[in-house]
XYZ file of C-alpha atoms in Angstrom:
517
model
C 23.503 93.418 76.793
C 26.593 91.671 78.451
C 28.797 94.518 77.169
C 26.587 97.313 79.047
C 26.791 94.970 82.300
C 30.612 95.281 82.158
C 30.798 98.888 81.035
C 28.885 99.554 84.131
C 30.989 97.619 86.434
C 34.177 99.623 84.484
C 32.497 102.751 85.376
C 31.946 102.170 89.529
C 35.848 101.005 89.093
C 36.858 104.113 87.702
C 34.752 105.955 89.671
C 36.333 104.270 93.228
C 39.726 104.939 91.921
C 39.079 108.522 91.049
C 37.752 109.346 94.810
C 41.052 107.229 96.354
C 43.163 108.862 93.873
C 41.488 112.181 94.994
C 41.870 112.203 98.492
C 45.525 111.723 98.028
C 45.883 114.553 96.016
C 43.875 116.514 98.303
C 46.223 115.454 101.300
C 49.017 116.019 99.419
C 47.857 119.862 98.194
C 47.083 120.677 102.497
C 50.784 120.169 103.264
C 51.446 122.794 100.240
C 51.068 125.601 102.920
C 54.088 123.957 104.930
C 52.138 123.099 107.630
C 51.259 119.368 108.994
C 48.033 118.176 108.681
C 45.060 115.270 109.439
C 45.507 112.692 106.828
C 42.432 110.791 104.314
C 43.890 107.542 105.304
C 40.945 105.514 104.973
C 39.067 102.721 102.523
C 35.910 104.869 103.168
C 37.855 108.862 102.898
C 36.410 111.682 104.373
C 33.860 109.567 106.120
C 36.127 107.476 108.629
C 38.607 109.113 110.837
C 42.137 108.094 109.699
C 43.730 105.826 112.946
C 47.241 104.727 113.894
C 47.390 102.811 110.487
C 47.302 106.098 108.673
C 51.337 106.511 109.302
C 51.738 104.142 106.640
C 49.990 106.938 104.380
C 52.265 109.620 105.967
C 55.636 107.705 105.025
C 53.836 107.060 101.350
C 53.042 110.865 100.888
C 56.591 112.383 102.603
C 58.687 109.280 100.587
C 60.685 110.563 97.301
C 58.165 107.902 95.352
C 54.987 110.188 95.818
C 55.658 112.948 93.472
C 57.929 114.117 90.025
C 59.626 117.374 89.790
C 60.065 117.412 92.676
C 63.628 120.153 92.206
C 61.492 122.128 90.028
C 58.316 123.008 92.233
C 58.025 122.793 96.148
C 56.653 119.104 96.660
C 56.501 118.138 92.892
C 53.838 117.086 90.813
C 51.653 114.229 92.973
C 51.390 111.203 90.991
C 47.972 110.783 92.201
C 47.103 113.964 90.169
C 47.807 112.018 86.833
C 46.256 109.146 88.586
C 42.897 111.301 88.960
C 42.809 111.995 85.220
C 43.422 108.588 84.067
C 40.747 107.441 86.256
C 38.291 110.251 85.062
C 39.318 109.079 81.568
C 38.348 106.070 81.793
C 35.252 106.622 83.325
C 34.453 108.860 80.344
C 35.463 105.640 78.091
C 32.882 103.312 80.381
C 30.286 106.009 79.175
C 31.044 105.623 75.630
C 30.973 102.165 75.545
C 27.271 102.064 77.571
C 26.004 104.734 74.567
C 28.024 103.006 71.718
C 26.068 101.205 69.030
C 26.507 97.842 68.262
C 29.240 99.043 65.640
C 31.460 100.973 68.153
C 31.429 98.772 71.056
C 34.273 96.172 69.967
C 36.497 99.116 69.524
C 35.465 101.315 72.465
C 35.678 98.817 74.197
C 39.130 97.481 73.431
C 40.076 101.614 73.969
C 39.132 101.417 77.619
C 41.110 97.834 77.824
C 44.123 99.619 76.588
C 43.357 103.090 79.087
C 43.415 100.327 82.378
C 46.678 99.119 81.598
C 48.100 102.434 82.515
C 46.686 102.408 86.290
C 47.491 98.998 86.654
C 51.251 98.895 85.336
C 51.347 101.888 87.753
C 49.682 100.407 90.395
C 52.443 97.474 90.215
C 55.232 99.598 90.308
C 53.987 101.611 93.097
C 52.994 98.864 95.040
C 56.522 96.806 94.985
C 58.141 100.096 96.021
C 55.383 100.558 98.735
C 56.417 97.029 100.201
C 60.330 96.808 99.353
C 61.417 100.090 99.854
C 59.023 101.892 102.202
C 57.835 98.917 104.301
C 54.359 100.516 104.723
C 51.048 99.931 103.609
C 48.942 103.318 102.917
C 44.679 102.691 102.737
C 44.298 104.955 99.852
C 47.134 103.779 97.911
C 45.616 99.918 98.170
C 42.459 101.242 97.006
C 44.147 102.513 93.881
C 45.224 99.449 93.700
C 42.326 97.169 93.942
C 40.302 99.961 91.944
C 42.802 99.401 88.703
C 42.388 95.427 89.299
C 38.682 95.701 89.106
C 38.780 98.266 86.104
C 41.315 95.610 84.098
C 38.857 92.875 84.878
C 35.672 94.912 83.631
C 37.214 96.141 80.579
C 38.398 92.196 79.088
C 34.853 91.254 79.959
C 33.502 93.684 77.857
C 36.085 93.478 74.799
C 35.288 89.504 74.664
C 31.672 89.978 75.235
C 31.577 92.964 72.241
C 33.602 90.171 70.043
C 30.757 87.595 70.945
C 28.300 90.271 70.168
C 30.032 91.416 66.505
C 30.484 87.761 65.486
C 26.462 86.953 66.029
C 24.617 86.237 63.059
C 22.042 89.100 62.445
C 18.093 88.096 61.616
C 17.751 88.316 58.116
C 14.131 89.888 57.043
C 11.836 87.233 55.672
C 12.791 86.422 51.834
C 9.487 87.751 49.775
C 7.931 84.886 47.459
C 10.517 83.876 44.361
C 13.538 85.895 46.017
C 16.042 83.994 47.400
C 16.787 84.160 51.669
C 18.958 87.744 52.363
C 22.782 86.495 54.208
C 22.850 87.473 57.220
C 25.586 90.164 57.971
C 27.844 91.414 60.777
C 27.253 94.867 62.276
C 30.173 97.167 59.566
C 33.238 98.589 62.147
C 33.483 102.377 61.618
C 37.015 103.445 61.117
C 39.539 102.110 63.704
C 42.256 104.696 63.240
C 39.912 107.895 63.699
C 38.120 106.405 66.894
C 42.042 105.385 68.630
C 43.493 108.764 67.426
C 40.283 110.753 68.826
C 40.860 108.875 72.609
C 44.681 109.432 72.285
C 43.238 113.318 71.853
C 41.687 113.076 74.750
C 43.738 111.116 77.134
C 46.148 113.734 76.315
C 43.691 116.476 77.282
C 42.581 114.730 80.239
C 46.507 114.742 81.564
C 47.979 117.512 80.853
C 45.048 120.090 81.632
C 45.029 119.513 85.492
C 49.173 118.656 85.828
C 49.622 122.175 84.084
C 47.125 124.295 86.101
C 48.374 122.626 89.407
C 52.103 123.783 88.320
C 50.961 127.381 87.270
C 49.395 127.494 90.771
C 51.995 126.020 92.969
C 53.489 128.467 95.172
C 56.964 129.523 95.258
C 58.975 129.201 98.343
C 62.380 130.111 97.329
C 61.950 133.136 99.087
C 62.099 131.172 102.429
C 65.711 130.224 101.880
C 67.792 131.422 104.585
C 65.126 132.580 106.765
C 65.202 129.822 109.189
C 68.572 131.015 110.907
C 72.108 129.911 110.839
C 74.718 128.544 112.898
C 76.436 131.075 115.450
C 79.829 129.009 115.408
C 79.797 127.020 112.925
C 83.259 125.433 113.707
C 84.453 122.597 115.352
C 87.197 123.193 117.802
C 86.814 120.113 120.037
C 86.742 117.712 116.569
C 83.186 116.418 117.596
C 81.885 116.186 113.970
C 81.733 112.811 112.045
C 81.918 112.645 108.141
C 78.379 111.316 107.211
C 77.711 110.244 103.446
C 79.793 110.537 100.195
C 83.033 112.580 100.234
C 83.822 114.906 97.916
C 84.045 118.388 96.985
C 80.557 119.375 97.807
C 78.996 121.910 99.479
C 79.496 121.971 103.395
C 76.831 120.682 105.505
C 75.703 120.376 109.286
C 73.447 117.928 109.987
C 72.559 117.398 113.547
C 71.208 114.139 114.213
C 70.129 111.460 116.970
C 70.968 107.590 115.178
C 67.808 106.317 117.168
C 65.721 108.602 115.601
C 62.526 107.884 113.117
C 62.661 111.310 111.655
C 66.015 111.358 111.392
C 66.085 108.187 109.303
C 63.288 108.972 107.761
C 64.980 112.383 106.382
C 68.428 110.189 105.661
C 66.343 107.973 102.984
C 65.015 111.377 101.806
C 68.357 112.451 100.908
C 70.022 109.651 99.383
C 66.878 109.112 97.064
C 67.012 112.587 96.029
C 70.763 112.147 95.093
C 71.099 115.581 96.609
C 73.543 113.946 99.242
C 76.363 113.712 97.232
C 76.167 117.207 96.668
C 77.099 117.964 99.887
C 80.047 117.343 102.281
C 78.294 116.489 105.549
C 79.575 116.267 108.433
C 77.447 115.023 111.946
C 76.894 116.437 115.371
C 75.725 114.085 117.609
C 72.228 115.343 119.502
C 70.578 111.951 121.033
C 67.648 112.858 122.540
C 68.442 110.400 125.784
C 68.695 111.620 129.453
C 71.243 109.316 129.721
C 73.856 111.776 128.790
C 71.601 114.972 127.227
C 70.620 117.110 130.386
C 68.332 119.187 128.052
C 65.859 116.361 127.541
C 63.763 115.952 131.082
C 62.962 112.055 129.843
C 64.358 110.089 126.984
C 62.588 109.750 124.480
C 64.718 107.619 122.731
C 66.535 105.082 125.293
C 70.085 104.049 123.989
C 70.858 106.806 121.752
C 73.782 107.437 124.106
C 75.308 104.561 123.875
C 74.885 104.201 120.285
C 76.074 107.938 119.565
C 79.286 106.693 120.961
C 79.472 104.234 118.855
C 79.308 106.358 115.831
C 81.900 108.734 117.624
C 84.261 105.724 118.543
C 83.997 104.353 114.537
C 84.864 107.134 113.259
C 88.536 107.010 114.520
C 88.210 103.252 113.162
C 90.052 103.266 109.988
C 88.321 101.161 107.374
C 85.151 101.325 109.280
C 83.711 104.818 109.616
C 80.684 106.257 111.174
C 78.248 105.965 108.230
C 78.901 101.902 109.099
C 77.554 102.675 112.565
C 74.711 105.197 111.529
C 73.161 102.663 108.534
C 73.256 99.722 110.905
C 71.801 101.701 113.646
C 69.224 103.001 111.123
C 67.988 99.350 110.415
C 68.080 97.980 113.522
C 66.411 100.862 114.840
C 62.877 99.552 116.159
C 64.860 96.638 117.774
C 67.657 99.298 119.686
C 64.450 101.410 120.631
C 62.616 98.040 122.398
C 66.265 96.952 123.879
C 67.024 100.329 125.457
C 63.568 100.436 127.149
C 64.083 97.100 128.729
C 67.413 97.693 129.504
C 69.839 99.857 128.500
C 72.904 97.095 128.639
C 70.902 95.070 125.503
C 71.942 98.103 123.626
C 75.712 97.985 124.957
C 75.294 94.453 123.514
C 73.816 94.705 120.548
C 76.486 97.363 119.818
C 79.537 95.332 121.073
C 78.220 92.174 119.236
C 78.019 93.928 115.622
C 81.284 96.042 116.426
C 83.322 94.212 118.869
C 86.388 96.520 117.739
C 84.450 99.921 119.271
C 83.854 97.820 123.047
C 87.147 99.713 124.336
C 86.782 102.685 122.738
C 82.930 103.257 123.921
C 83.546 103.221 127.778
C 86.487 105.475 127.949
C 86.047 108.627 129.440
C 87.624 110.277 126.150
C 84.774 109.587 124.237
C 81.644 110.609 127.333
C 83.739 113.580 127.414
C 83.481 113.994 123.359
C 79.654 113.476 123.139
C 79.322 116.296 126.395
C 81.520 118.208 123.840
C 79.148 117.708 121.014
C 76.358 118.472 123.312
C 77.866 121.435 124.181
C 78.626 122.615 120.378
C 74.428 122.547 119.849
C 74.238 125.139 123.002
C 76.859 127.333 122.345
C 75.028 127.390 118.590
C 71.638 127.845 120.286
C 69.662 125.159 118.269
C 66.779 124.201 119.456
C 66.798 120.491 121.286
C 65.232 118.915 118.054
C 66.318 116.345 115.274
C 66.948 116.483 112.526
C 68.728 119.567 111.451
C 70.570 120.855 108.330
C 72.361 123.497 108.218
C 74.223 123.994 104.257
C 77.293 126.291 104.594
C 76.037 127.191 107.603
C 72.787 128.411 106.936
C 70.103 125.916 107.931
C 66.908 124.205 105.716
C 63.604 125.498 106.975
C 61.902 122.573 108.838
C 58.917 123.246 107.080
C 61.291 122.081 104.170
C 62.740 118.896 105.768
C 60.145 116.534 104.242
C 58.310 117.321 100.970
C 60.049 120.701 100.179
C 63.283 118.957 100.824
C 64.338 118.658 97.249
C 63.084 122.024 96.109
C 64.450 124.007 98.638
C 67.884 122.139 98.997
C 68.028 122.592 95.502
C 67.942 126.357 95.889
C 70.739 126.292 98.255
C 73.236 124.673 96.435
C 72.515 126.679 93.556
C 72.846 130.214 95.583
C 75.856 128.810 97.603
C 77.608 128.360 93.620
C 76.936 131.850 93.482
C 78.513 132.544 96.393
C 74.734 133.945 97.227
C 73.768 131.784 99.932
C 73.536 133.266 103.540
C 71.187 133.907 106.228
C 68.371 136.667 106.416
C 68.170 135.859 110.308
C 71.007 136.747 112.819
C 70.781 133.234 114.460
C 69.099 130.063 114.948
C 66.713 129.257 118.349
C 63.135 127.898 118.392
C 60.543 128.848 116.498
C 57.493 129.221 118.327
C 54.697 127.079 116.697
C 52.091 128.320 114.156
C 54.873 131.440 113.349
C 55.726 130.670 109.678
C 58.980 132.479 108.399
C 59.160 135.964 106.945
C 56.334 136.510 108.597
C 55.740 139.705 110.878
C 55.505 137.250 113.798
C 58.827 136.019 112.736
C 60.222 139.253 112.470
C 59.157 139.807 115.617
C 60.617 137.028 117.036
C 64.024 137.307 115.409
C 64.548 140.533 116.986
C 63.625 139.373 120.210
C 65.891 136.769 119.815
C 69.304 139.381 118.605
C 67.937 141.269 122.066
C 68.350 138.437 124.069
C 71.510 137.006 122.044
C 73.625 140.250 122.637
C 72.699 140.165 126.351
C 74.450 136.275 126.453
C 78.018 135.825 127.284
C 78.833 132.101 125.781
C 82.534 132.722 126.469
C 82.180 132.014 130.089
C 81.654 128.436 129.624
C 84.586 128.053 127.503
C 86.467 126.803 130.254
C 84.982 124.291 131.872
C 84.275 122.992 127.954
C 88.285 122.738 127.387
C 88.341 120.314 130.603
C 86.495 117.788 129.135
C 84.060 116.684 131.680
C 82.141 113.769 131.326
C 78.581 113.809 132.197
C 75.708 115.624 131.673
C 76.311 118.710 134.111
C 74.905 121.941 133.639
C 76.497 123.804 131.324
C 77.101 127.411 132.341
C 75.695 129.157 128.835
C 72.866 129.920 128.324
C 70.090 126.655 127.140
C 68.178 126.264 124.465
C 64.992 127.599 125.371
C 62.128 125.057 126.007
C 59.304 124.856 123.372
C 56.276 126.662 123.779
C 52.893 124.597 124.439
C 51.077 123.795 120.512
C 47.692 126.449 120.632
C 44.396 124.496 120.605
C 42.816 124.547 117.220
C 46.089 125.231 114.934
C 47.817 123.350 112.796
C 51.297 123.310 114.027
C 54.410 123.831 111.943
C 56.307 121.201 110.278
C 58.965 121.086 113.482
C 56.153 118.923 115.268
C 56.617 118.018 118.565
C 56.285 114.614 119.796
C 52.706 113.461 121.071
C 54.245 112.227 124.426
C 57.689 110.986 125.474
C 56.131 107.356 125.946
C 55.572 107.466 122.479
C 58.399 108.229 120.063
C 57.469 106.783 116.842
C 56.467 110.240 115.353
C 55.577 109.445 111.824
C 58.408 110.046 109.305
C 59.073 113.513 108.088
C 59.515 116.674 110.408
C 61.417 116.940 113.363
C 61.540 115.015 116.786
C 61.240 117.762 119.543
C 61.440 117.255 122.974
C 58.762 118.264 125.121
């Protein structure tokens, strides 16, 4: 009786972690159309709206830790999906043992104690790279959790209470006059081997079935590559660009970038995990998104950046210091240079000059105001649109639909068609997309010859001058700017460049772009 108690209490476990484990799948499969979208962030999913705590399940999902494969399909293989079938599998062993005769239970029951420790180990692992590398805490992930805790629990109740039950004595029949009493005997175990090689059957089954269909129907958006655009003038006469990552002889990259950013760190832990960074040969163009020196951004919506862009300008002249000292430091002290810059924008300056004293000359001279207006400059005469991150691989840029959990995929492609010498642009030049237009589309068609109409009626050359001066500040420069975003339609999921919800608020969860308004 105590065995069916705890193969019922294995069952609602399984069953819990099977719905957790299935709303993260299903939020995971949504973003498979390269789109942004609501999140199941919730202890109750699908019947609680997910809240401001449901970032923690964004940086979970768009992290390198949520899927496999992730090189071979767009997005990977969702560990929850394996998750789901381990949880239905055990289930289906919490049946068994509630149907099992007195015979089978000990060793069904020691079958579904062996089947938990696979969400549990998992569960452990996931959970101390939840808390050490992501630093976020996602709803539906803790339910897996807890859900595997409870299932271990159920399933050693019911092995030691089917031992209790196996060892009883059974009730011998009454001995007939003159015979002697009848032993009692213990229920006889069926075969052991047959009943562990028949679950290892199915656990197999129970895998592999779903992870193969869900590969067979995973769409394939290699074609995208090189639709998004590609840099204009791609080179760097003014020597703005900072050498970002490993060196080596990788492919050459463009990554435009603000170092107060979310996205853009988010994207930089992206590509280090992958270990798709030391594939390329980056080099950085400064874009903070900061009034302070950025005339295309009406209000800053990150306070600082500035000052702090200088500072990665300034160390990269440092010899034995570099930017990518300046960047990573910025990077983890980024909530802290966010809070000091909208108190006051000299706690920056101080922060700065306290980590790198050896930059404090080098950031207030006009040479280097004059270099950032330069690197400002570089993003118009390129006509990018005023957003962060960007890629751009031999100068043909990554999709921002791409730039979180098609990263790996589609990077992937690049490098291999830039080996081929294959690599190059569909699109006659970069600019803003307008939202909800997806490329290759005939909207994007559209708008890409709209765009070479309106690019051949430019003349960039005439600013050339007054960009040779030098001038510090944020003046008006006299080609043409990037053109402001369009307003996000009502009702429509809007593409993976997401703007921000408001300048007060720049913690956009990580993954996309930061655009500003």
């Amino acid at each position: 009786m105590r065995t069916r108690i705890f193969g019922v209490g294995l069952l609602l476990a399984a069953l819990a972690g099977f719905v957790f484990a299935s709303a993260s799948t299903l939020d995971f499969v949504q973003h498979l159309d390269r789109q942004v979208h609501e999140l199941h962030c919730s202890f109750a999913p699908g019947l609680i709206a997910a809240d401001k705590e449901s970032t923690g399940c964004q940086v979970t999902l768009l992290s390198p830790y949520s899927s496999i494969m992730r090189t071979s399909l767009w997005g990977g293989i969702p560990i929850s999906l394996p998750a789901m079938a381990v949880f239905a599998f055990l289930a289906f062993r919490a049946i068994e043992l509630l149907v099992a005769d007195a015979s089978r239970r000990r060793t069904a029951a020691a079958i579904a104690l062996a089947t938990t420790a696979v969400p549990v180990l998992a569960s452990v692992i996931m959970g101390y790279l939840a808390f050490t590398q992501l630093h976020a805490a996602c709803k539906l992930c803790i339910g897996i959790y807890l859900s595997s805790g409870a299932a271990l629990g159920m399933a050693v109740g019911a092995l030691r209470a089917a031992r209790a039950e196996a060892g009883a004595p059974v009730a011998a029949a009454p001995a007939q006059p003159g015979q002697a009493p009848a032993a009692s005997a213990a229920p006889v175990e069926p075969d052991n081997a047959k009943m562990w090689l028949a679950a290892a059957g199915q656990a197999f089954a129970f895998v592999t079935v779903p992870v193969v269909v869900y590969a067979l129907l995973v769409p394939d958006y290699s074609r995208y590559v090189g639709t998004c655009g590609a840099l204009i003038r791609p080179d760097d006469p003014y020597a703005v660009m900072v050498p970002l990552g490993p060196t080596g002889d990788g492919a050459p990259a463009i990554e435009v970038f603000d170092p107060l950013c979310p996205s853009c760190r988010a994207f930089e832990e992206r590509l280090r995990a992958s270990g798709q960074d030391r594939l390329l040969r980056r080099q950085g163009v400064m874009f903070p998104l900061d009034s302070e020196c950025n005339w295309m951004v009406p209000a800053s919506l990150h306070p600082g950046a500035c000052r702090v862009s200088k500072a990665v300008l300034c160390a990269a002249t440092v010899p034995g210091l570099g930017a990518d000292a300046v960047v990573q430091w910025a990077f983890e002290q980024q909530e802290a240079l966010l809070a000091a810059g909208k108190q006051d924008l000299a706690g920056v300056s101080r922060m700065i000059a306290a980590r790198f004293p050896e930059l404090g000359a080098c950031i207030g001279s006009a040479e280097t105001e004059a270099k950032l207006n330069k690197s400002l400059r570089w993003t118009v005469k390129n006509q990018l649109p005023v957003m962060t991150p960007q890629l751009y691989v031999a100068g043909v840029k990554l999709c921002d639909e791409d730039s979180d959990l098609g990263m790996d995929f589609t990077l992937h492609h690049m490098l291999q068609k830039h080996a081929a010498g294959q690599l190059a642009s569909t699109t006659p030049a970069a600019g803003p997309r307008e939202p909800g237009v997806v490329p290759g589309s005939e909207a994007a068609a559209r708008q890409t010859d709209k765009a070479t109409k309106a690019a051949a009626k430019r003349e960039p050359a005439k600013a050339a001058p007054e960009a040779d001066k030098g001038a510090p500040g944020p003046a008006e420069p006299a080609e043409p700017r990037p053109a402001e975003p369009v307003a996000e339609p009502e009702k429509k999921a809007p593409p993976r460049a997401t703007e921000l919800p408001s300048v007060a608020d720049p913690e956009t969860p990580a993954g996309g772009q930061e655009e500003a308004p």
